[in-house]
Coordinates of C-alpha atoms in Angstrom, one line a residue:
M1 CA -25.9 70.9 61.2
P2 CA -29.2 71.7 59.4
M3 CA -29.3 71.5 55.6
D4 CA -31.1 74.2 53.7
A5 CA -32.9 73.8 50.3
R6 CA -29.8 74.7 48.3
D7 CA -27.7 71.9 49.9
I8 CA -30.5 69.4 49.2
E9 CA -30.8 70.5 45.6
K10 CA -27.0 70.1 45.1
L11 CA -27.1 66.5 46.6
V12 CA -30.1 65.6 44.3
K13 CA -28.3 67.0 41.2
K14 CA -25.1 65.1 42.1
A15 CA -27.0 61.9 42.6
K16 CA -28.8 62.4 39.3
D17 CA -25.5 63.0 37.5
D18 CA -24.0 59.9 39.1
I19 CA -26.9 57.8 37.9
I20 CA -26.8 59.1 34.4
K21 CA -23.0 58.5 34.2
E22 CA -23.5 54.9 35.6
V23 CA -26.3 54.1 33.0
H24 CA -24.6 55.7 30.0
D25 CA -20.9 54.8 30.7
R26 CA -19.9 52.4 33.4
L27 CA -22.8 49.9 33.2
P28 CA -22.5 49.3 29.5
R29 CA -18.8 48.6 29.8
K30 CA -19.4 46.2 32.7
V31 CA -22.2 44.4 30.9
G32 CA -20.0 44.2 27.7
I33 CA -17.1 42.5 29.7
T34 CA -19.5 40.1 31.3
V35 CA -21.2 39.1 28.1
V36 CA -17.9 38.6 26.2
N37 CA -16.6 36.4 29.0
H38 CA -19.9 34.4 28.9
F39 CA -19.5 33.8 25.1
K40 CA -15.9 32.8 25.5
Q41 CA -16.9 30.3 28.2
N42 CA -19.4 28.8 25.8
F43 CA -16.5 28.1 23.4
R44 CA -14.5 26.5 26.2
D45 CA -17.4 24.3 27.3
D46 CA -18.4 23.4 23.7
G47 CA -22.0 24.5 24.1
W48 CA -24.5 27.1 25.2
L49 CA -24.6 27.7 29.0
D50 CA -28.2 29.1 29.1
N51 CA -30.2 27.2 31.7
G52 CA -27.7 24.4 31.8
L53 CA -25.2 23.2 29.2
H54 CA -26.6 22.5 25.7
P55 CA -23.7 20.9 23.8
W56 CA -22.9 21.8 20.2
K57 CA -23.1 19.1 17.6
R58 CA -20.0 17.0 17.1
T59 CA -18.0 17.6 14.0
R60 CA -16.5 15.2 11.5
R61 CA -13.1 16.6 12.5
Q62 CA -13.6 15.4 16.1
D63 CA -14.4 11.9 14.9
S64 CA -11.3 11.7 12.7
N65 CA -7.8 10.6 13.6
S66 CA -6.3 14.0 12.7
P67 CA -4.2 16.0 15.3
D68 CA -7.0 18.6 15.4
A69 CA -9.6 16.0 16.6
K70 CA -8.9 17.1 20.2
Y71 CA -10.5 20.5 19.6
G72 CA -14.2 21.3 20.1
P73 CA -16.7 22.2 17.4
L74 CA -15.8 25.9 17.2
T75 CA -12.3 25.8 18.6
S76 CA -9.0 25.4 17.0
R77 CA -5.3 25.8 17.7
R78 CA -5.5 29.6 17.4
N79 CA -9.1 30.0 18.7
H80 CA -9.5 32.9 16.2
M81 CA -13.3 33.1 16.3
M82 CA -13.4 33.0 20.1
R83 CA -10.7 35.6 20.6
S84 CA -12.3 38.0 18.1
I85 CA -15.5 38.4 20.1
Q86 CA -15.7 42.1 21.1
A87 CA -18.1 44.5 22.8
S88 CA -18.6 48.1 21.6
T89 CA -20.5 50.5 23.8
S90 CA -22.4 53.7 23.3
P91 CA -24.4 55.7 25.8
G92 CA -26.9 53.2 27.4
Q93 CA -26.2 50.3 25.1
V94 CA -23.8 47.4 24.3
T95 CA -23.2 45.7 21.0
I96 CA -21.5 42.3 20.9
E97 CA -20.0 41.4 17.6
D98 CA -17.5 38.9 16.0
P99 CA -16.0 40.5 12.9
V100 CA -14.6 37.1 11.6
P101 CA -16.2 36.6 8.2
Y102 CA -17.3 33.0 8.9
A103 CA -18.9 33.7 12.2
A104 CA -22.2 34.6 10.6
I105 CA -22.3 31.2 8.9
H106 CA -21.9 29.5 12.3
N107 CA -24.7 31.7 13.8
Y108 CA -27.3 31.9 11.0
G109 CA -26.3 29.3 8.4
G110 CA -26.0 30.0 4.8
D111 CA -24.3 28.8 1.6
I112 CA -20.5 28.3 1.4
C113 CA -19.2 28.0 -2.2
S114 CA -15.8 26.7 -3.1
Y115 CA -14.4 26.2 -6.5
K116 CA -12.8 22.9 -7.5
E117 CA -9.3 24.0 -8.5
K118 CA -7.6 22.2 -11.4
S119 CA -4.7 24.7 -11.2
W120 CA -4.2 28.2 -10.0
Q121 CA -5.1 29.6 -13.4
L122 CA -8.0 27.4 -14.3
R123 CA -11.1 26.9 -12.1
S124 CA -14.3 25.1 -13.1
E125 CA -17.1 27.4 -13.9
I126 CA -19.7 25.9 -11.5
P127 CA -19.0 26.4 -7.8
N128 CA -19.5 23.6 -5.3
C129 CA -22.0 25.1 -2.9
Q130 CA -23.0 23.5 0.4
K131 CA -25.8 24.7 2.6
Y132 CA -25.0 25.0 6.3

């Protein structure tokens, strides 16, 4: 059965619409799932899996005799930081984020300040800051 120009035009338009839907909707969701799974696997393996395993630095907690010494550098009983990794998509793009407040310190470093507490009502005026 021969195709005329209108049938060919419809097929080309349908293929174009399918490609646009794939790039703007389906592909970002698939990439987001793959990337989130990759980051979670990094947590399970205690290091970065880019071009082989690059282990994370051991922590003081791991070298102690505490019950939590069995957990890796960024893992814990609850694995809160690993479980909170999420992907958000918009047309043609994926954003990976971890809304846990301390995740940025692990990624980029920074100052963590704590106050030496004498009691709940009285804190010393000078915070104890450590650079990470």
